[in-house]
Amino acid sequence: MRNDAHLVTSGWQDYELLDSGDGQKLERFGEVITARPETQALWTKQKPELWKQAHAVFEFAEKKGEWKAKKSVPESWPMKRGPLTFAARLSGFKHTGVFPEQEPNWVWVKDRVKALGTPEVLNLFGYTGIATLAAAHPGAQVTHVDASKQSLDWAHENVRLTGIPEDKIRWILDDALAFAKREARRGATYDGIILDPPAFGRGAKGEVWHIEEDLPSLLSILKGLLKETPGSFFLVNGYAAGYAPRAFSQAVESVFGAVEGESGELHIKETSSERVIPSGIYARFVRE
């Protein structure tokens, strides 16, 4: 597996990384401009005058963070990327429900699905479901799993906004590892598997997820769930601090064996410069 295949998001009509630096990033999500913390931004801001345009700023006070509105911001607003439409909003964890660094992976998933026709795809830790949209819109039957009812509702809203038929998605409110174990027991298989595990999390029934302890077990189960037919695909993303892309690729290969794939960092490029913000890691492969 190639380990230096970094993916770069340069933005699109409804998203821009306008500037970054001094531990922050300034982004445009549709018509709303946000400023929020970014630990990777060790450099200085290039365009400090732009920061006055922010509609909302995420600030920390007494170890708690919250959005401070500088201008009027809707509770929720639509964004588009190609044929996909999804809702953005200011969440309590400084996120907007949209992870722009994943855009190259959305395109990759779409292309994998188109090559297969009408595959069965499993999306674990599905969150707001844009990867689910990327798979379902071109034809996949998607099983979307998340332990948060709020996230499932948000993902369901995104499916409605994109106009994907209800029968294209199977919604599962459950712990990802527990669900994968059940699927393995009943002999289920999938043409594609997508997962975006957190460093730490809790399942729908209070299960505790630690990536360093549970990811190897989950990968072993998923090996049995992924079909061994040509074109079947696997994608894992990560935001856990301290892990390098090679850590993910070697974890995947230790379970699936030598595969023709790639891993690297996920970057977001500023629209007005060549600077990028490292925003995560990934590993993916397609069976030959």
PDB file of C-alpha atoms in Angstrom:
ATOM      1  CA  MET A   1       0.000   0.000   0.000  1.00  0.00           C
ATOM      2  CA  ARG A   2       1.333   3.396  -0.963  1.00  0.00           C
ATOM      3  CA  ASN A   3       1.754   5.552   2.161  1.00  0.00           C
ATOM      4  CA  ASP A   4       2.296   9.083   0.844  1.00  0.00           C
ATOM      5  CA  ALA A   5      -0.828   9.634  -1.261  1.00  0.00           C
ATOM      6  CA  HIS A   6      -2.063  12.831   0.383  1.00  0.00           C
ATOM      7  CA  LEU A   7      -5.529  14.021  -0.650  1.00  0.00           C
ATOM      8  CA  VAL A   8      -6.123  17.767  -1.040  1.00  0.00           C
ATOM      9  CA  THR A   9      -9.452  19.587  -0.954  1.00  0.00           C
ATOM     10  CA  SER A  10      -9.185  22.893  -2.809  1.00  0.00           C
ATOM     11  CA  GLY A  11     -12.726  23.936  -2.049  1.00  0.00           C
ATOM     12  CA  TRP A  12     -15.807  24.136  -4.273  1.00  0.00           C
ATOM     13  CA  GLN A  13     -18.666  26.562  -4.897  1.00  0.00           C
ATOM     14  CA  ASP A  14     -20.125  26.162  -1.403  1.00  0.00           C
ATOM     15  CA  TYR A  15     -16.881  25.812   0.571  1.00  0.00           C
ATOM     16  CA  GLU A  16     -13.618  27.766   0.939  1.00  0.00           C
ATOM     17  CA  LEU A  17     -10.752  27.835   3.404  1.00  0.00           C
ATOM     18  CA  LEU A  18     -10.270  31.609   3.281  1.00  0.00           C
ATOM     19  CA  ASP A  19      -7.290  31.942   5.634  1.00  0.00           C
ATOM     20  CA  SER A  20      -5.619  30.254   8.589  1.00  0.00           C
ATOM     21  CA  GLY A  21      -2.996  30.895  11.213  1.00  0.00           C
ATOM     22  CA  ASP A  22      -2.417  31.722  14.877  1.00  0.00           C
ATOM     23  CA  GLY A  23      -4.207  28.518  15.841  1.00  0.00           C
ATOM     24  CA  GLN A  24      -7.387  29.240  13.865  1.00  0.00           C
ATOM     25  CA  LYS A  25      -9.022  28.715  10.477  1.00  0.00           C
ATOM     26  CA  LEU A  26     -11.468  30.928   8.593  1.00  0.00           C
ATOM     27  CA  GLU A  27     -13.902  29.033   6.370  1.00  0.00           C
ATOM     28  CA  ARG A  28     -16.950  29.722   4.236  1.00  0.00           C
ATOM     29  CA  PHE A  29     -19.722  27.130   4.429  1.00  0.00           C
ATOM     30  CA  GLY A  30     -22.232  28.278   1.839  1.00  0.00           C
ATOM     31  CA  GLU A  31     -23.095  31.853   2.800  1.00  0.00           C
ATOM     32  CA  VAL A  32     -21.838  31.527   6.384  1.00  0.00           C
ATOM     33  CA  ILE A  33     -18.238  32.351   7.342  1.00  0.00           C
ATOM     34  CA  THR A  34     -16.859  30.767  10.512  1.00  0.00           C
ATOM     35  CA  ALA A  35     -13.682  31.171  12.548  1.00  0.00           C
ATOM     36  CA  ARG A  36     -12.713  28.261  14.800  1.00  0.00           C
ATOM     37  CA  PRO A  37      -9.674  26.767  16.517  1.00  0.00           C
ATOM     38  CA  GLU A  38      -7.185  24.731  14.492  1.00  0.00           C
ATOM     39  CA  THR A  39      -4.211  23.253  16.359  1.00  0.00           C
ATOM     40  CA  GLN A  40      -2.313  22.557  13.126  1.00  0.00           C
ATOM     41  CA  ALA A  41      -2.253  26.246  12.138  1.00  0.00           C
ATOM     42  CA  LEU A  42       1.103  27.127  13.707  1.00  0.00           C
ATOM     43  CA  TRP A  43       1.796  29.830  11.115  1.00  0.00           C
ATOM     44  CA  THR A  44       0.612  33.436  10.979  1.00  0.00           C
ATOM     45  CA  LYS A  45      -2.510  34.689   9.236  1.00  0.00           C
ATOM     46  CA  GLN A  46      -1.976  35.991   5.709  1.00  0.00           C
ATOM     47  CA  LYS A  47      -5.167  38.025   5.405  1.00  0.00           C
ATOM     48  CA  PRO A  48      -6.148  39.311   8.857  1.00  0.00           C
ATOM     49  CA  GLU A  49      -8.624  41.760   7.312  1.00  0.00           C
ATOM     50  CA  LEU A  50     -10.812  38.854   6.151  1.00  0.00           C
ATOM     51  CA  TRP A  51     -11.484  37.694   9.686  1.00  0.00           C
ATOM     52  CA  LYS A  52     -13.831  40.629  10.293  1.00  0.00           C
ATOM     53  CA  GLN A  53     -16.258  38.948   7.868  1.00  0.00           C
ATOM     54  CA  ALA A  54     -16.886  35.994  10.194  1.00  0.00           C
ATOM     55  CA  HIS A  55     -20.546  35.386  11.040  1.00  0.00           C
ATOM     56  CA  ALA A  56     -19.617  33.227  14.043  1.00  0.00           C
ATOM     57  CA  VAL A  57     -16.468  32.574  16.076  1.00  0.00           C
ATOM     58  CA  PHE A  58     -15.894  29.514  18.259  1.00  0.00           C
ATOM     59  CA  GLU A  59     -14.271  30.654  21.496  1.00  0.00           C
ATOM     60  CA  PHE A  60     -13.069  28.915  24.639  1.00  0.00           C
ATOM     61  CA  ALA A  61     -13.750  30.307  28.110  1.00  0.00           C
ATOM     62  CA  GLU A  62     -13.034  28.425  31.335  1.00  0.00           C
ATOM     63  CA  LYS A  63     -12.238  25.256  29.339  1.00  0.00           C
ATOM     64  CA  LYS A  64     -15.662  25.341  27.663  1.00  0.00           C
ATOM     65  CA  GLY A  65     -16.179  26.290  24.052  1.00  0.00           C
ATOM     66  CA  GLU A  66     -19.135  27.929  22.364  1.00  0.00           C
ATOM     67  CA  TRP A  67     -20.045  29.803  19.211  1.00  0.00           C
ATOM     68  CA  LYS A  68     -20.248  33.575  19.455  1.00  0.00           C
ATOM     69  CA  ALA A  69     -22.478  35.053  16.762  1.00  0.00           C
ATOM     70  CA  LYS A  70     -21.088  38.208  15.167  1.00  0.00           C
ATOM     71  CA  LYS A  71     -23.798  38.358  12.497  1.00  0.00           C
ATOM     72  CA  SER A  72     -27.109  36.596  11.946  1.00  0.00           C
ATOM     73  CA  VAL A  73     -26.660  32.836  11.365  1.00  0.00           C
ATOM     74  CA  PRO A  74     -29.522  30.463  10.474  1.00  0.00           C
ATOM     75  CA  GLU A  75     -30.104  27.501  12.757  1.00  0.00           C
ATOM     76  CA  SER A  76     -29.444  25.310   9.713  1.00  0.00           C
ATOM     77  CA  TRP A  77     -28.629  26.077   6.089  1.00  0.00           C
ATOM     78  CA  PRO A  78     -28.130  23.946   2.932  1.00  0.00           C
ATOM     79  CA  MET A  79     -24.854  23.301   1.150  1.00  0.00           C
ATOM     80  CA  LYS A  80     -24.255  21.531  -2.141  1.00  0.00           C
ATOM     81  CA  ARG A  81     -21.408  19.523  -3.622  1.00  0.00           C
ATOM     82  CA  GLY A  82     -22.314  18.373  -7.098  1.00  0.00           C
ATOM     83  CA  PRO A  83     -25.627  16.463  -6.862  1.00  0.00           C
ATOM     84  CA  LEU A  84     -25.411  16.167  -3.077  1.00  0.00           C
ATOM     85  CA  THR A  85     -27.222  18.569  -0.736  1.00  0.00           C
ATOM     86  CA  PHE A  86     -26.627  18.574   3.017  1.00  0.00           C
ATOM     87  CA  ALA A  87     -27.408  20.743   6.020  1.00  0.00           C
ATOM     88  CA  ALA A  88     -24.750  22.700   7.884  1.00  0.00           C
ATOM     89  CA  ARG A  89     -25.234  24.087  11.360  1.00  0.00           C
ATOM     90  CA  LEU A  90     -23.143  25.321  14.263  1.00  0.00           C
ATOM     91  CA  SER A  91     -22.750  22.349  16.600  1.00  0.00           C
ATOM     92  CA  GLY A  92     -21.580  22.448  20.188  1.00  0.00           C
ATOM     93  CA  PHE A  93     -18.322  20.706  19.330  1.00  0.00           C
ATOM     94  CA  LYS A  94     -17.068  23.487  16.991  1.00  0.00           C
ATOM     95  CA  HIS A  95     -18.089  21.466  13.925  1.00  0.00           C
ATOM     96  CA  THR A  96     -20.657  22.261  11.233  1.00  0.00           C
ATOM     97  CA  GLY A  97     -21.563  18.684  10.289  1.00  0.00           C
ATOM     98  CA  VAL A  98     -19.501  19.031   7.107  1.00  0.00           C
ATOM     99  CA  PHE A  99     -15.905  17.780   6.924  1.00  0.00           C
ATOM    100  CA  PRO A 100     -14.537  19.342   3.709  1.00  0.00           C
ATOM    101  CA  GLU A 101     -11.275  17.372   3.836  1.00  0.00           C
ATOM    102  CA  GLN A 102     -13.344  14.288   2.961  1.00  0.00           C
ATOM    103  CA  GLU A 103     -14.375  15.637  -0.448  1.00  0.00           C
ATOM    104  CA  PRO A 104     -11.816  13.542  -2.395  1.00  0.00           C
ATOM    105  CA  ASN A 105     -13.080  10.449  -0.580  1.00  0.00           C
ATOM    106  CA  TRP A 106     -16.689  11.290  -1.499  1.00  0.00           C
ATOM    107  CA  VAL A 107     -15.623  11.329  -5.155  1.00  0.00           C
ATOM    108  CA  TRP A 108     -13.697   8.067  -4.715  1.00  0.00           C
ATOM    109  CA  VAL A 109     -16.708   6.353  -3.115  1.00  0.00           C
ATOM    110  CA  LYS A 110     -18.989   7.591  -5.912  1.00  0.00           C
ATOM    111  CA  ASP A 111     -16.613   6.196  -8.547  1.00  0.00           C
ATOM    112  CA  ARG A 112     -16.321   2.844  -6.760  1.00  0.00           C
ATOM    113  CA  VAL A 113     -20.114   2.551  -6.565  1.00  0.00           C
ATOM    114  CA  LYS A 114     -20.580   3.450 -10.234  1.00  0.00           C
ATOM    115  CA  ALA A 115     -18.067   0.750 -11.189  1.00  0.00           C
ATOM    116  CA  LEU A 116     -20.103  -1.850  -9.285  1.00  0.00           C
ATOM    117  CA  GLY A 117     -23.615  -0.755 -10.232  1.00  0.00           C
ATOM    118  CA  THR A 118     -25.873  -1.379  -7.220  1.00  0.00           C
ATOM    119  CA  PRO A 119     -23.520  -2.510  -4.425  1.00  0.00           C
ATOM    120  CA  GLU A 120     -24.280  -3.038  -0.748  1.00  0.00           C
ATOM    121  CA  VAL A 121     -22.246  -0.528   1.290  1.00  0.00           C
ATOM    122  CA  LEU A 122     -21.727  -0.351   5.053  1.00  0.00           C
ATOM    123  CA  ASN A 123     -20.984   3.057   6.604  1.00  0.00           C
ATOM    124  CA  LEU A 124     -19.883   2.761  10.247  1.00  0.00           C
ATOM    125  CA  PHE A 125     -19.613   5.809  12.528  1.00  0.00           C
ATOM    126  CA  GLY A 126     -21.691   7.476   9.807  1.00  0.00           C
ATOM    127  CA  TYR A 127     -22.259  10.812  11.622  1.00  0.00           C
ATOM    128  CA  THR A 128     -24.115  13.300   9.362  1.00  0.00           C
ATOM    129  CA  GLY A 129     -23.950  10.923   6.437  1.00  0.00           C
ATOM    130  CA  ILE A 130     -22.293  12.734   3.543  1.00  0.00           C
ATOM    131  CA  ALA A 131     -20.347   9.559   2.702  1.00  0.00           C
ATOM    132  CA  THR A 132     -23.719   7.778   2.750  1.00  0.00           C
ATOM    133  CA  LEU A 133     -25.018  10.320   0.224  1.00  0.00           C
ATOM    134  CA  ALA A 134     -21.916   9.818  -1.935  1.00  0.00           C
ATOM    135  CA  ALA A 135     -22.594   6.073  -2.036  1.00  0.00           C
ATOM    136  CA  ALA A 136     -26.394   6.043  -2.250  1.00  0.00           C
ATOM    137  CA  HIS A 137     -26.849   8.746  -4.883  1.00  0.00           C
ATOM    138  CA  PRO A 138     -25.082   6.789  -7.677  1.00  0.00           C
ATOM    139  CA  GLY A 139     -26.891   3.575  -6.796  1.00  0.00           C
ATOM    140  CA  ALA A 140     -25.663   1.822  -3.627  1.00  0.00           C
ATOM    141  CA  GLN A 141     -27.867   0.313  -0.945  1.00  0.00           C
ATOM    142  CA  VAL A 142     -26.322   1.762   2.227  1.00  0.00           C
ATOM    143  CA  THR A 143     -26.437   0.566   5.819  1.00  0.00           C
ATOM    144  CA  HIS A 144     -25.694   3.660   7.914  1.00  0.00           C
ATOM    145  CA  VAL A 145     -24.638   3.015  11.528  1.00  0.00           C
ATOM    146  CA  ASP A 146     -24.143   5.576  14.278  1.00  0.00           C
ATOM    147  CA  ALA A 147     -24.558   5.500  18.046  1.00  0.00           C
ATOM    148  CA  SER A 148     -26.034   9.031  18.221  1.00  0.00           C
ATOM    149  CA  LYS A 149     -29.734   9.586  17.568  1.00  0.00           C
ATOM    150  CA  GLN A 150     -29.014  13.259  16.867  1.00  0.00           C
ATOM    151  CA  SER A 151     -26.436  12.337  14.200  1.00  0.00           C
ATOM    152  CA  LEU A 152     -28.804   9.806  12.625  1.00  0.00           C
ATOM    153  CA  ASP A 153     -31.539  12.447  12.416  1.00  0.00           C
ATOM    154  CA  TRP A 154     -29.105  14.875  10.794  1.00  0.00           C
ATOM    155  CA  ALA A 155     -27.999  12.234   8.278  1.00  0.00           C
ATOM    156  CA  HIS A 156     -31.641  11.390   7.561  1.00  0.00           C
ATOM    157  CA  GLU A 157     -32.273  15.083   6.872  1.00  0.00           C
ATOM    158  CA  ASN A 158     -29.353  15.138   4.426  1.00  0.00           C
ATOM    159  CA  VAL A 159     -30.764  12.148   2.564  1.00  0.00           C
ATOM    160  CA  ARG A 160     -34.105  13.979   2.206  1.00  0.00           C
ATOM    161  CA  LEU A 161     -32.368  17.158   1.021  1.00  0.00           C
ATOM    162  CA  THR A 162     -30.497  15.238  -1.692  1.00  0.00           C
ATOM    163  CA  GLY A 163     -33.689  13.478  -2.741  1.00  0.00           C
ATOM    164  CA  ILE A 164     -32.466   9.919  -2.217  1.00  0.00           C
ATOM    165  CA  PRO A 165     -35.346   7.403  -1.876  1.00  0.00           C
ATOM    166  CA  GLU A 166     -35.955   6.206   1.666  1.00  0.00           C
ATOM    167  CA  ASP A 167     -35.541   2.551   0.694  1.00  0.00           C
ATOM    168  CA  LYS A 168     -31.898   3.151  -0.349  1.00  0.00           C
ATOM    169  CA  ILE A 169     -30.768   3.541   3.277  1.00  0.00           C
ATOM    170  CA  ARG A 170     -31.002   1.202   6.262  1.00  0.00           C
ATOM    171  CA  TRP A 171     -30.647   3.256   9.444  1.00  0.00           C
ATOM    172  CA  ILE A 172     -29.039   1.589  12.474  1.00  0.00           C
ATOM    173  CA  LEU A 173     -28.764   3.267  15.894  1.00  0.00           C
ATOM    174  CA  ASP A 174     -26.075   1.129  17.485  1.00  0.00           C
ATOM    175  CA  ASP A 175     -22.486   0.755  18.562  1.00  0.00           C
ATOM    176  CA  ALA A 176     -20.373   0.077  15.454  1.00  0.00           C
ATOM    177  CA  LEU A 177     -18.431  -2.838  16.927  1.00  0.00           C
ATOM    178  CA  ALA A 178     -21.542  -4.491  18.373  1.00  0.00           C
ATOM    179  CA  PHE A 179     -23.347  -4.167  15.048  1.00  0.00           C
ATOM    180  CA  ALA A 180     -20.398  -5.570  13.087  1.00  0.00           C
ATOM    181  CA  LYS A 181     -20.274  -8.595  15.393  1.00  0.00           C
ATOM    182  CA  ARG A 182     -23.982  -9.265  14.802  1.00  0.00           C
ATOM    183  CA  GLU A 183     -23.567  -8.956  11.049  1.00  0.00           C
ATOM    184  CA  ALA A 184     -20.675 -11.416  11.160  1.00  0.00           C
ATOM    185  CA  ARG A 185     -22.769 -13.937  13.108  1.00  0.00           C
ATOM    186  CA  ARG A 186     -25.533 -13.836  10.527  1.00  0.00           C
ATOM    187  CA  GLY A 187     -23.110 -14.121   7.602  1.00  0.00           C
ATOM    188  CA  ALA A 188     -23.737 -10.685   6.077  1.00  0.00           C
ATOM    189  CA  THR A 189     -21.335  -9.348   3.442  1.00  0.00           C
ATOM    190  CA  TYR A 190     -20.857  -5.988   1.741  1.00  0.00           C
ATOM    191  CA  ASP A 191     -19.334  -4.743  -1.503  1.00  0.00           C
ATOM    192  CA  GLY A 192     -17.937  -1.666   0.223  1.00  0.00           C
ATOM    193  CA  ILE A 193     -17.135  -0.635   3.788  1.00  0.00           C
ATOM    194  CA  ILE A 194     -16.539   2.911   5.047  1.00  0.00           C
ATOM    195  CA  LEU A 195     -15.608   3.772   8.612  1.00  0.00           C
ATOM    196  CA  ASP A 196     -14.590   6.918  10.430  1.00  0.00           C
ATOM    197  CA  PRO A 197     -13.775   5.808  13.978  1.00  0.00           C
ATOM    198  CA  PRO A 198     -13.183   8.392  16.702  1.00  0.00           C
ATOM    199  CA  ALA A 199     -10.334   8.140  19.182  1.00  0.00           C
ATOM    200  CA  PHE A 200     -12.906   7.692  21.950  1.00  0.00           C
ATOM    201  CA  GLY A 201     -16.645   7.250  21.927  1.00  0.00           C
ATOM    202  CA  ARG A 202     -19.690   5.719  23.575  1.00  0.00           C
ATOM    203  CA  GLY A 203     -22.194   3.404  21.973  1.00  0.00           C
ATOM    204  CA  ALA A 204     -25.958   3.669  22.019  1.00  0.00           C
ATOM    205  CA  LYS A 205     -26.101   1.368  25.079  1.00  0.00           C
ATOM    206  CA  GLY A 206     -23.123   2.870  26.914  1.00  0.00           C
ATOM    207  CA  GLU A 207     -20.427   0.798  25.187  1.00  0.00           C
ATOM    208  CA  VAL A 208     -17.005   2.430  25.357  1.00  0.00           C
ATOM    209  CA  TRP A 209     -14.830   2.711  22.250  1.00  0.00           C
ATOM    210  CA  HIS A 210     -11.054   3.158  22.501  1.00  0.00           C
ATOM    211  CA  ILE A 211      -9.441   3.188  19.073  1.00  0.00           C
ATOM    212  CA  GLU A 212      -6.151   1.675  20.256  1.00  0.00           C
ATOM    213  CA  GLU A 213      -7.977  -1.265  21.828  1.00  0.00           C
ATOM    214  CA  ASP A 214     -10.973  -1.741  19.552  1.00  0.00           C
ATOM    215  CA  LEU A 215      -9.876  -0.860  16.022  1.00  0.00           C
ATOM    216  CA  PRO A 216      -7.847  -4.084  15.515  1.00  0.00           C
ATOM    217  CA  SER A 217     -10.836  -6.169  16.634  1.00  0.00           C
ATOM    218  CA  LEU A 218     -13.203  -4.241  14.373  1.00  0.00           C
ATOM    219  CA  LEU A 219     -10.885  -4.597  11.364  1.00  0.00           C
ATOM    220  CA  SER A 220     -10.727  -8.368  11.914  1.00  0.00           C
ATOM    221  CA  ILE A 221     -14.520  -8.585  11.861  1.00  0.00           C
ATOM    222  CA  LEU A 222     -14.793  -6.349   8.800  1.00  0.00           C
ATOM    223  CA  LYS A 223     -12.428  -8.613   6.873  1.00  0.00           C
ATOM    224  CA  GLY A 224     -15.161 -11.238   6.974  1.00  0.00           C
ATOM    225  CA  LEU A 225     -17.867  -8.718   6.055  1.00  0.00           C
ATOM    226  CA  LEU A 226     -16.105  -7.411   2.932  1.00  0.00           C
ATOM    227  CA  LYS A 227     -16.690  -9.459  -0.196  1.00  0.00           C
ATOM    228  CA  GLU A 228     -13.580 -10.802  -1.908  1.00  0.00           C
ATOM    229  CA  THR A 229     -14.926 -10.003  -5.358  1.00  0.00           C
ATOM    230  CA  PRO A 230     -13.174  -7.608  -7.784  1.00  0.00           C
ATOM    231  CA  GLY A 231     -14.183  -3.997  -7.200  1.00  0.00           C
ATOM    232  CA  SER A 232     -15.093  -4.368  -3.522  1.00  0.00           C
ATOM    233  CA  PHE A 233     -13.648  -1.455  -1.586  1.00  0.00           C
ATOM    234  CA  PHE A 234     -12.606  -0.378   1.896  1.00  0.00           C
ATOM    235  CA  LEU A 235     -12.047   3.107   3.341  1.00  0.00           C
ATOM    236  CA  VAL A 236     -11.017   4.088   6.866  1.00  0.00           C
ATOM    237  CA  ASN A 237     -10.568   7.691   8.005  1.00  0.00           C
ATOM    238  CA  GLY A 238      -9.047   8.914  11.223  1.00  0.00           C
ATOM    239  CA  TYR A 239      -8.728  12.045  13.318  1.00  0.00           C
ATOM    240  CA  ALA A 240      -7.080  10.494  16.367  1.00  0.00           C
ATOM    241  CA  ALA A 241      -4.164  12.667  17.453  1.00  0.00           C
ATOM    242  CA  GLY A 242      -0.792  11.000  17.219  1.00  0.00           C
ATOM    243  CA  TYR A 243      -1.536   8.428  14.506  1.00  0.00           C
ATOM    244  CA  ALA A 244       0.281   8.614  11.183  1.00  0.00           C
ATOM    245  CA  PRO A 245      -1.152   7.378   7.862  1.00  0.00           C
ATOM    246  CA  ARG A 246       1.260   4.447   7.881  1.00  0.00           C
ATOM    247  CA  ALA A 247      -0.204   3.322  11.227  1.00  0.00           C
ATOM    248  CA  PHE A 248      -3.609   2.984   9.568  1.00  0.00           C
ATOM    249  CA  SER A 249      -2.280   1.327   6.422  1.00  0.00           C
ATOM    250  CA  GLN A 250      -0.268  -1.216   8.410  1.00  0.00           C
ATOM    251  CA  ALA A 251      -3.264  -1.935  10.635  1.00  0.00           C
ATOM    252  CA  VAL A 252      -5.357  -2.574   7.525  1.00  0.00           C
ATOM    253  CA  GLU A 253      -2.713  -4.748   5.850  1.00  0.00           C
ATOM    254  CA  SER A 254      -2.124  -6.752   9.026  1.00  0.00           C
ATOM    255  CA  VAL A 255      -5.734  -7.939   8.687  1.00  0.00           C
ATOM    256  CA  PHE A 256      -6.507  -7.843   4.956  1.00  0.00           C
ATOM    257  CA  GLY A 257      -3.014  -8.795   3.752  1.00  0.00           C
ATOM    258  CA  ALA A 258      -1.090  -7.017   1.002  1.00  0.00           C
ATOM    259  CA  VAL A 259      -3.630  -4.900  -0.878  1.00  0.00           C
ATOM    260  CA  GLU A 260      -3.373  -2.484  -3.776  1.00  0.00           C
ATOM    261  CA  GLY A 261      -4.287   0.726  -2.035  1.00  0.00           C
ATOM    262  CA  GLU A 262      -3.045   3.979  -0.607  1.00  0.00           C
ATOM    263  CA  SER A 263      -2.880   5.968   2.584  1.00  0.00           C
ATOM    264  CA  GLY A 264      -1.942   9.504   3.469  1.00  0.00           C
ATOM    265  CA  GLU A 265      -3.047  12.741   5.049  1.00  0.00           C
ATOM    266  CA  LEU A 266      -6.209  14.700   4.291  1.00  0.00           C
ATOM    267  CA  HIS A 267      -5.405  18.339   3.493  1.00  0.00           C
ATOM    268  CA  ILE A 268      -7.508  21.454   3.003  1.00  0.00           C
ATOM    269  CA  LYS A 269      -5.895  24.082   0.757  1.00  0.00           C
ATOM    270  CA  GLU A 270      -6.382  27.800   1.226  1.00  0.00           C
ATOM    271  CA  THR A 271      -8.045  29.359  -1.791  1.00  0.00           C
ATOM    272  CA  SER A 272      -5.568  32.247  -1.965  1.00  0.00           C
ATOM    273  CA  SER A 273      -2.287  30.408  -1.304  1.00  0.00           C
ATOM    274  CA  GLU A 274      -0.521  27.061  -1.512  1.00  0.00           C
ATOM    275  CA  ARG A 275      -0.767  26.496   2.242  1.00  0.00           C
ATOM    276  CA  VAL A 276      -2.722  23.509   3.472  1.00  0.00           C
ATOM    277  CA  ILE A 277      -4.134  22.434   6.816  1.00  0.00           C
ATOM    278  CA  PRO A 278      -3.484  18.753   7.646  1.00  0.00           C
ATOM    279  CA  SER A 279      -6.934  17.599   8.729  1.00  0.00           C
ATOM    280  CA  GLY A 280      -6.874  13.835   9.185  1.00  0.00           C
ATOM    281  CA  ILE A 281      -5.575  10.580   7.767  1.00  0.00           C
ATOM    282  CA  TYR A 282      -7.022   7.790   5.651  1.00  0.00           C
ATOM    283  CA  ALA A 283      -6.287   4.383   4.141  1.00  0.00           C
ATOM    284  CA  ARG A 284      -8.271   2.787   1.303  1.00  0.00           C
ATOM    285  CA  PHE A 285      -8.090   0.002  -1.229  1.00  0.00           C
ATOM    286  CA  VAL A 286     -10.048  -1.682  -4.033  1.00  0.00           C
ATOM    287  CA  ARG A 287      -9.885  -5.412  -4.663  1.00  0.00           C
ATOM    288  CA  GLU A 288      -8.443  -6.267  -8.066  1.00  0.00           C
TER     289      GLU A 288
END
